[in-house]
């Protein structure tokens, strides 16, 4: 019988140079501190010797063009490549130094997909979509030079309205938990992005955050109070710059009613950086 | 306003270096035949990413088109 042996969530632009440019010395110092905690989380994850790592993250309009935008998509196949962008700028440049290919846990991905379709989750699938910084910045920060286990990348449409609801993401997480429990594998799961930044996806508002809303989310996660989280609306998340909390909702559904422990929380003008780990029985 | 027209154009500018080069050399000419409203066309010709964002251009695209990105 399989088990979720590790669960963590964290911000996903983990690059001191990016924050130096965006926020100066304070940005470099804070993201470095956050990355230190995420690396420690990675050490604890590696110690579990898990068979796979599920990564729930979002696409920054890189993998999926406006040809199609899946609400929830499972990456299947045997390996995934990192996104390549010529003359990469801003958050895209974070990827440039990272390895190009990563193995996938094909069987687990297929089971999440196939059992999902069989139980009411009309998931999209992709054999080709590349992964951007939302996946690879946390994964590489967690592992450093240690081997990375086979991944199961899962995309949540966090940005292109209409998005899936927080409740739907939570319920999808419950589905993942059922698949893992029925499998022979020990599995880690991370969700990435956030916390509050880029409210309403408005360029003039880049540099604003909603720390009060962040602290409310953290409070509920620490206490294992997941009902109010499921009542959140996409509109609230859009207004407060919590778009990527949809990824976290998938993870919370997978480990409910576990309680979170905050490993790092830091307020920057541009984004509130966070690293959170759940205590699993 | 066409969310699709604005964003599919931003996506092309990000992902197609040759189209981006044509746009940077002569934006109005590169946009010939593309279905945009006049305010949308004017914003692209002016390389005005703030205005493009106001017109429905997704933030992560206006922040990451090489050579044209707003930060």
CSV table of C-alpha atoms in Angstrom, one decimal:
chain,number,residue,atom,x,y,z
A,1,UNK,CA,0.0,0.0,0.0
A,2,UNK,CA,1.4,3.3,-1.0
A,3,UNK,CA,1.8,6.4,1.0
A,4,UNK,CA,2.4,10.2,0.7
A,5,UNK,CA,5.6,10.5,2.7
A,6,UNK,CA,6.4,14.1,2.1
A,7,UNK,CA,4.4,17.3,1.4
A,8,UNK,CA,5.7,20.8,1.0
A,9,UNK,CA,4.8,24.0,-0.8
A,10,UNK,CA,7.0,26.9,-1.7
A,11,UNK,CA,7.5,30.0,-3.8
A,12,UNK,CA,8.9,29.1,-7.2
A,13,UNK,CA,11.3,31.9,-8.5
A,14,UNK,CA,14.2,30.8,-6.4
A,15,UNK,CA,17.1,32.9,-7.8
A,16,UNK,CA,19.1,35.5,-5.8
A,17,UNK,CA,20.1,37.4,-9.0
A,18,UNK,CA,16.4,37.8,-10.0
A,19,UNK,CA,15.5,39.2,-6.6
A,20,UNK,CA,18.6,41.4,-6.6
A,21,UNK,CA,17.4,43.0,-9.8
A,22,UNK,CA,13.8,43.2,-8.6
A,23,UNK,CA,14.2,44.1,-5.0
A,24,UNK,CA,17.9,44.9,-4.3
A,25,UNK,CA,19.9,43.5,-1.4
A,26,UNK,CA,16.9,42.8,0.7
A,27,UNK,CA,15.5,40.6,-2.1
A,28,UNK,CA,18.7,38.7,-2.4
A,29,UNK,CA,19.0,38.1,1.3
A,30,UNK,CA,15.4,37.0,1.7
A,31,UNK,CA,15.2,34.6,-1.2
A,32,UNK,CA,18.5,33.1,-0.1
A,33,UNK,CA,17.1,32.5,3.4
A,34,UNK,CA,14.0,31.0,1.8
A,35,UNK,CA,16.1,28.8,-0.5
A,36,UNK,CA,18.1,27.5,2.5
A,37,UNK,CA,14.8,26.3,4.1
A,38,UNK,CA,13.7,24.7,0.9
A,39,UNK,CA,17.0,22.9,0.6
A,40,UNK,CA,16.5,21.5,4.1
A,41,UNK,CA,13.0,20.4,3.1
A,42,UNK,CA,14.6,18.7,0.1
A,43,UNK,CA,17.0,16.9,2.4
A,44,UNK,CA,14.1,15.6,4.5
A,45,UNK,CA,12.3,14.5,1.3
A,46,UNK,CA,15.4,12.7,0.0
A,47,UNK,CA,15.7,10.9,3.3
A,48,UNK,CA,12.3,9.3,2.6
A,49,UNK,CA,13.7,7.6,-0.5
A,50,UNK,CA,10.4,8.2,-2.2
A,51,UNK,CA,9.7,6.4,-5.5
A,52,UNK,CA,8.3,9.6,-7.1
A,53,UNK,CA,7.7,13.3,-6.6
A,54,UNK,CA,4.4,14.9,-7.8
A,55,UNK,CA,4.9,18.5,-8.6
A,56,UNK,CA,1.7,20.6,-8.8
A,57,UNK,CA,2.4,23.9,-10.5
A,58,UNK,CA,1.2,26.4,-13.1
A,59,UNK,CA,2.1,27.3,-16.7
A,60,UNK,CA,3.2,30.9,-17.2
A,61,UNK,CA,1.7,30.8,-20.7
A,62,UNK,CA,4.8,28.9,-21.9
A,63,UNK,CA,3.8,25.2,-22.3
A,64,UNK,CA,0.3,25.8,-23.5
A,65,UNK,CA,-0.4,28.4,-26.2
A,66,UNK,CA,-3.9,29.9,-26.7
A,67,UNK,CA,-4.5,26.9,-28.9
A,68,UNK,CA,-5.7,25.2,-25.7
A,69,UNK,CA,-5.5,25.9,-22.0
A,70,UNK,CA,-6.2,22.8,-19.8
A,71,UNK,CA,-7.7,23.4,-16.4
A,72,UNK,CA,-5.8,20.4,-15.0
A,73,UNK,CA,-3.2,18.5,-17.0
A,74,UNK,CA,-1.1,15.5,-16.2
A,75,UNK,CA,2.3,15.1,-17.9
A,76,UNK,CA,2.7,11.6,-19.1
A,77,UNK,CA,5.5,9.8,-21.0
A,78,UNK,CA,9.0,8.8,-19.8
A,79,UNK,CA,10.8,12.1,-19.5
A,80,UNK,CA,10.1,15.8,-19.5
A,81,UNK,CA,12.3,18.6,-20.9
A,82,UNK,CA,12.7,22.1,-19.4
A,83,UNK,CA,11.4,25.0,-21.3
A,84,UNK,CA,13.8,26.7,-23.6
A,85,UNK,CA,13.4,30.4,-24.3
A,86,UNK,CA,15.7,32.4,-26.5
A,87,UNK,CA,17.0,35.6,-24.9
A,88,UNK,CA,15.1,34.7,-21.7
A,89,UNK,CA,14.1,37.6,-19.5
A,90,UNK,CA,12.9,37.9,-15.9
A,91,UNK,CA,11.6,34.6,-14.4
A,92,UNK,CA,12.3,32.7,-17.6
A,93,UNK,CA,16.1,33.3,-17.2
A,94,UNK,CA,16.0,31.3,-13.9
A,95,UNK,CA,15.9,28.1,-16.0
A,96,UNK,CA,19.0,28.7,-18.1
A,97,UNK,CA,21.5,26.8,-15.9
A,98,UNK,CA,19.3,23.9,-15.0
A,99,UNK,CA,19.5,20.3,-16.4
A,100,UNK,CA,17.5,19.9,-19.6
A,101,UNK,CA,15.8,16.5,-19.0
A,102,UNK,CA,14.1,14.8,-16.1
A,103,UNK,CA,12.7,11.3,-15.8
A,104,UNK,CA,9.0,10.8,-15.2
A,105,UNK,CA,7.2,8.2,-13.1
A,106,UNK,CA,5.1,7.0,-16.0
A,107,UNK,CA,3.0,4.4,-14.1
A,108,UNK,CA,1.9,6.8,-11.4
A,109,UNK,CA,1.1,9.6,-13.9
A,110,UNK,CA,-0.9,7.1,-15.9
A,111,UNK,CA,-2.8,6.0,-12.9
A,112,UNK,CA,-3.6,9.5,-11.8
A,113,UNK,CA,-4.8,10.2,-15.3
A,114,UNK,CA,-6.8,7.0,-16.0
A,115,UNK,CA,-8.4,6.7,-12.6
A,116,UNK,CA,-9.2,10.4,-12.7
A,117,UNK,CA,-11.1,10.0,-16.0
A,118,UNK,CA,-12.8,7.0,-14.4
A,119,UNK,CA,-14.0,9.0,-11.4
A,120,UNK,CA,-15.2,12.3,-12.7
A,121,UNK,CA,-12.0,14.3,-13.3
A,122,UNK,CA,-11.8,15.2,-17.0
A,123,UNK,CA,-8.1,15.7,-17.0
A,124,UNK,CA,-6.0,16.8,-19.9
A,125,UNK,CA,-2.8,14.9,-20.8
A,126,UNK,CA,0.4,15.9,-22.5
A,127,UNK,CA,3.3,13.9,-23.9
A,128,UNK,CA,5.2,17.0,-25.0
A,129,UNK,CA,4.6,20.0,-22.8
A,130,UNK,CA,7.9,21.4,-21.3
A,131,UNK,CA,8.1,22.5,-17.7
A,132,UNK,CA,9.1,26.0,-16.7
A,133,UNK,CA,10.5,27.6,-13.5
A,134,UNK,CA,7.4,26.8,-11.6
A,135,UNK,CA,8.4,23.2,-11.6
A,136,UNK,CA,12.1,23.2,-11.9
A,137,UNK,CA,13.2,26.0,-9.6
A,138,UNK,CA,11.8,24.3,-6.5
A,139,UNK,CA,12.8,20.8,-7.6
A,140,UNK,CA,16.4,21.8,-8.2
A,141,UNK,CA,16.6,23.9,-5.1
A,142,UNK,CA,15.4,21.0,-3.0
A,143,UNK,CA,17.8,18.5,-4.5
A,144,UNK,CA,21.0,20.4,-5.2
A,145,UNK,CA,23.4,17.9,-6.6
A,146,UNK,CA,21.5,14.9,-5.3
A,147,UNK,CA,19.6,12.7,-7.8
A,148,UNK,CA,16.1,13.8,-8.5
A,149,UNK,CA,13.5,11.0,-8.4
A,150,UNK,CA,11.0,10.4,-11.2
A,151,UNK,CA,8.6,13.3,-11.4
A,152,UNK,CA,4.9,13.6,-12.1
A,153,UNK,CA,4.3,17.2,-13.3
A,154,UNK,CA,0.7,18.3,-13.0
A,155,UNK,CA,-0.5,21.7,-14.3
A,156,UNK,CA,-3.2,23.8,-12.8
A,157,UNK,CA,-4.5,26.7,-14.9
A,158,UNK,CA,-4.0,29.5,-12.3
A,159,UNK,CA,-4.1,32.5,-14.7
A,160,UNK,CA,-6.3,32.2,-17.7
A,161,UNK,CA,-9.9,32.7,-16.7
A,162,UNK,CA,-12.0,30.7,-16.1
A,163,UNK,CA,-9.8,28.7,-13.7
A,164,UNK,CA,-10.8,25.6,-11.7
A,165,UNK,CA,-12.2,26.5,-8.3
A,166,UNK,CA,-10.2,26.0,-5.1
A,167,UNK,CA,-12.8,23.3,-4.1
A,168,UNK,CA,-12.2,21.5,-7.4
A,169,UNK,CA,-8.5,21.6,-6.8
A,170,UNK,CA,-8.9,20.3,-3.3
A,171,UNK,CA,-11.1,17.4,-4.6
A,172,UNK,CA,-8.5,16.6,-7.2
A,173,UNK,CA,-5.9,16.3,-4.4
A,174,UNK,CA,-8.2,13.8,-2.7
A,175,UNK,CA,-8.2,11.8,-5.9
A,176,UNK,CA,-4.4,11.9,-6.0
A,177,UNK,CA,-4.3,10.6,-2.4
A,178,UNK,CA,-6.6,7.7,-3.3
A,179,UNK,CA,-4.4,6.8,-6.2
A,180,UNK,CA,-1.3,6.8,-4.1
A,181,UNK,CA,-2.9,4.8,-1.3
A,182,UNK,CA,-3.9,2.1,-3.8
A,183,UNK,CA,-0.4,2.0,-5.4
A,184,UNK,CA,2.8,0.3,-4.2
A,185,UNK,CA,4.7,3.5,-4.1
A,186,UNK,CA,5.9,6.0,-1.5
A,187,UNK,CA,5.4,9.4,-3.0
A,188,UNK,CA,6.3,13.0,-2.2
A,189,UNK,CA,4.2,15.9,-3.4
A,190,UNK,CA,5.0,19.6,-3.7
A,191,UNK,CA,2.9,22.5,-4.8
A,192,UNK,CA,4.6,25.7,-5.9
A,193,UNK,CA,4.0,29.4,-6.4
A,194,UNK,CA,2.9,32.3,-4.3
A,195,UNK,CA,2.3,33.6,-1.9
A,196,UNK,CA,0.6,36.9,-2.6
A,197,UNK,CA,2.0,38.8,-5.6
A,198,UNK,CA,0.8,40.5,-8.9
A,199,UNK,CA,-2.8,41.2,-7.7
A,200,UNK,CA,-5.3,41.2,-10.5
A,201,UNK,CA,-2.4,40.4,-12.9
A,202,UNK,CA,-2.1,44.1,-13.4
A,203,UNK,CA,1.3,45.6,-14.4
A,204,UNK,CA,0.9,48.8,-12.4
A,205,UNK,CA,0.2,46.7,-9.3
A,206,UNK,CA,3.4,44.7,-9.6
A,207,UNK,CA,5.1,45.4,-6.3
A,208,UNK,CA,1.9,45.0,-4.2
A,209,UNK,CA,1.1,42.1,-1.9
A,210,UNK,CA,-1.7,41.2,0.5
A,211,UNK,CA,0.0,40.1,3.6
A,212,UNK,CA,-3.2,40.0,5.7
A,213,UNK,CA,-4.7,37.5,3.3
A,214,UNK,CA,-1.5,35.4,3.3
A,215,UNK,CA,-1.5,35.2,7.1
A,216,UNK,CA,-5.2,34.1,7.0
A,217,UNK,CA,-4.2,31.3,4.6
A,218,UNK,CA,-1.2,30.3,6.7
A,219,UNK,CA,-3.4,30.3,9.9
A,220,UNK,CA,-5.9,27.9,8.3
A,221,UNK,CA,-3.1,25.6,7.0
A,222,UNK,CA,-1.3,25.6,10.4
A,223,UNK,CA,-4.5,24.6,12.2
A,224,UNK,CA,-5.6,22.0,9.6
A,225,UNK,CA,-8.8,24.0,9.0
A,226,UNK,CA,-9.4,23.1,5.3
A,227,UNK,CA,-13.1,23.9,5.1
A,228,UNK,CA,-12.7,27.7,4.8
A,229,UNK,CA,-9.9,27.1,2.2
A,230,UNK,CA,-12.4,25.2,0.1
A,231,UNK,CA,-14.8,28.1,0.3
A,232,UNK,CA,-12.4,30.5,-1.3
A,233,UNK,CA,-13.3,31.8,-4.7
A,234,UNK,CA,-11.2,32.3,-7.8
A,235,UNK,CA,-12.2,36.0,-7.6
A,236,UNK,CA,-10.7,36.4,-4.2
A,237,UNK,CA,-7.5,34.8,-5.3
A,238,UNK,CA,-7.3,37.1,-8.3
A,239,UNK,CA,-7.9,40.2,-6.3
A,240,UNK,CA,-5.3,39.3,-3.6
A,241,UNK,CA,-2.6,38.0,-6.0
A,242,UNK,CA,-3.1,34.4,-4.7
A,243,UNK,CA,-3.6,32.9,-8.1
A,244,UNK,CA,-1.0,30.1,-7.5
A,245,UNK,CA,-2.7,29.0,-4.3
A,246,UNK,CA,-4.8,26.8,-6.5
A,247,UNK,CA,-1.7,24.6,-6.8
A,248,UNK,CA,-1.5,24.5,-3.0
A,249,UNK,CA,-5.1,23.5,-2.8
A,250,UNK,CA,-4.4,20.3,-4.7
A,251,UNK,CA,-1.7,19.4,-2.2
A,252,UNK,CA,-3.9,20.3,0.7
A,253,UNK,CA,-6.6,18.0,-0.6
A,254,UNK,CA,-4.0,15.2,-0.9
A,255,UNK,CA,-2.8,15.4,2.7
A,256,UNK,CA,-5.9,16.7,4.5
A,257,UNK,CA,-6.3,17.0,7.5
A,258,UNK,CA,-2.6,17.3,8.1
A,259,UNK,CA,-1.3,20.5,9.6
A,260,UNK,CA,1.3,22.8,8.1
A,261,UNK,CA,4.5,24.1,9.6
A,262,UNK,CA,5.8,27.3,8.2
A,263,UNK,CA,9.5,27.0,7.4
A,264,UNK,CA,9.9,30.4,6.0
A,265,UNK,CA,7.7,33.5,5.4
A,266,UNK,CA,9.1,36.8,4.3
A,267,UNK,CA,7.4,39.9,3.1
A,268,UNK,CA,8.9,41.6,0.1
A,269,UNK,CA,7.3,44.4,-1.8
A,270,UNK,CA,7.2,42.3,-5.0
A,271,UNK,CA,6.0,39.0,-3.4
A,272,UNK,CA,5.7,37.3,-0.1
A,273,UNK,CA,8.1,34.4,-0.1
A,274,UNK,CA,7.1,31.2,1.6
A,275,UNK,CA,8.1,27.6,2.3
A,276,UNK,CA,5.7,25.3,4.2
A,277,UNK,CA,5.9,21.7,5.1
A,278,UNK,CA,3.1,19.4,6.4
A,279,UNK,CA,3.4,17.0,9.3
A,280,UNK,CA,2.4,13.6,8.0
A,281,UNK,CA,1.4,10.7,10.2
B,1,UNK,CA,-11.1,44.0,-27.1
B,2,UNK,CA,-10.1,40.5,-28.1
B,3,UNK,CA,-8.3,38.6,-25.3
B,4,UNK,CA,-7.4,35.9,-27.8
B,5,UNK,CA,-6.0,38.3,-30.5
B,6,UNK,CA,-3.9,40.2,-28.0
B,7,UNK,CA,-2.5,37.1,-26.2
B,8,UNK,CA,-1.9,34.9,-29.2
B,9,UNK,CA,0.1,37.8,-30.6
B,10,UNK,CA,2.1,38.2,-27.4
B,11,UNK,CA,2.7,34.4,-27.4
B,12,UNK,CA,4.0,34.6,-31.0
B,13,UNK,CA,6.3,37.5,-30.1
B,14,UNK,CA,7.7,35.5,-27.2
B,15,UNK,CA,8.1,32.2,-29.0
B,16,UNK,CA,8.9,33.1,-32.6
B,17,UNK,CA,12.3,34.9,-32.8
B,18,UNK,CA,11.9,35.6,-36.5
B,19,UNK,CA,8.5,37.2,-36.1
B,20,UNK,CA,9.8,39.2,-33.1
B,21,UNK,CA,12.7,40.5,-35.2
B,22,UNK,CA,10.3,41.6,-38.0
B,23,UNK,CA,8.1,43.3,-35.3
B,24,UNK,CA,11.1,45.1,-33.8
B,25,UNK,CA,12.2,46.3,-37.2
B,26,UNK,CA,8.7,47.5,-38.3
B,27,UNK,CA,5.9,46.8,-35.9
B,28,UNK,CA,3.1,48.2,-38.1
B,29,UNK,CA,4.2,46.1,-41.1
B,30,UNK,CA,4.6,43.0,-39.0
B,31,UNK,CA,1.0,43.4,-37.7
B,32,UNK,CA,-0.5,43.6,-41.2
B,33,UNK,CA,-3.3,41.2,-41.6
B,34,UNK,CA,-3.6,40.4,-37.8
B,35,UNK,CA,-7.1,41.0,-36.5
B,36,UNK,CA,-6.7,43.7,-33.8
B,37,UNK,CA,-8.8,46.7,-32.8
B,38,UNK,CA,-7.2,50.1,-33.4
B,39,UNK,CA,-6.4,50.6,-29.7
B,40,UNK,CA,-4.7,47.2,-29.6
B,41,UNK,CA,-2.8,47.9,-32.8
B,42,UNK,CA,-1.6,51.3,-31.6
B,43,UNK,CA,-0.5,49.8,-28.3
B,44,UNK,CA,1.6,47.2,-30.0
B,45,UNK,CA,3.1,49.7,-32.5
B,46,UNK,CA,4.1,51.8,-29.6
B,47,UNK,CA,5.6,48.8,-27.7
B,48,UNK,CA,3.4,50.0,-24.8
B,49,UNK,CA,3.2,46.9,-22.6
B,50,UNK,CA,1.3,48.7,-19.8
B,51,UNK,CA,-1.4,49.5,-22.3
B,52,UNK,CA,-1.3,46.0,-23.8
B,53,UNK,CA,-1.8,44.7,-20.2
B,54,UNK,CA,-4.8,47.0,-19.7
B,55,UNK,CA,-6.2,45.7,-23.0
B,56,UNK,CA,-6.1,42.1,-21.8
B,57,UNK,CA,-2.6,41.0,-22.3
B,58,UNK,CA,-1.6,38.5,-19.7
B,59,UNK,CA,0.9,39.9,-17.2
B,60,UNK,CA,3.4,37.0,-17.5
B,61,UNK,CA,3.6,37.6,-21.2
B,62,UNK,CA,4.0,41.3,-21.1
B,63,UNK,CA,6.8,40.7,-18.5
B,64,UNK,CA,8.7,38.2,-20.5
B,65,UNK,CA,8.7,38.9,-24.3
B,66,UNK,CA,12.4,39.2,-25.0
B,67,UNK,CA,13.5,42.7,-25.8
B,68,UNK,CA,10.0,44.1,-25.2
B,69,UNK,CA,9.3,43.0,-21.7
B,70,UNK,CA,8.0,45.4,-19.0
B,71,UNK,CA,9.4,44.8,-15.5
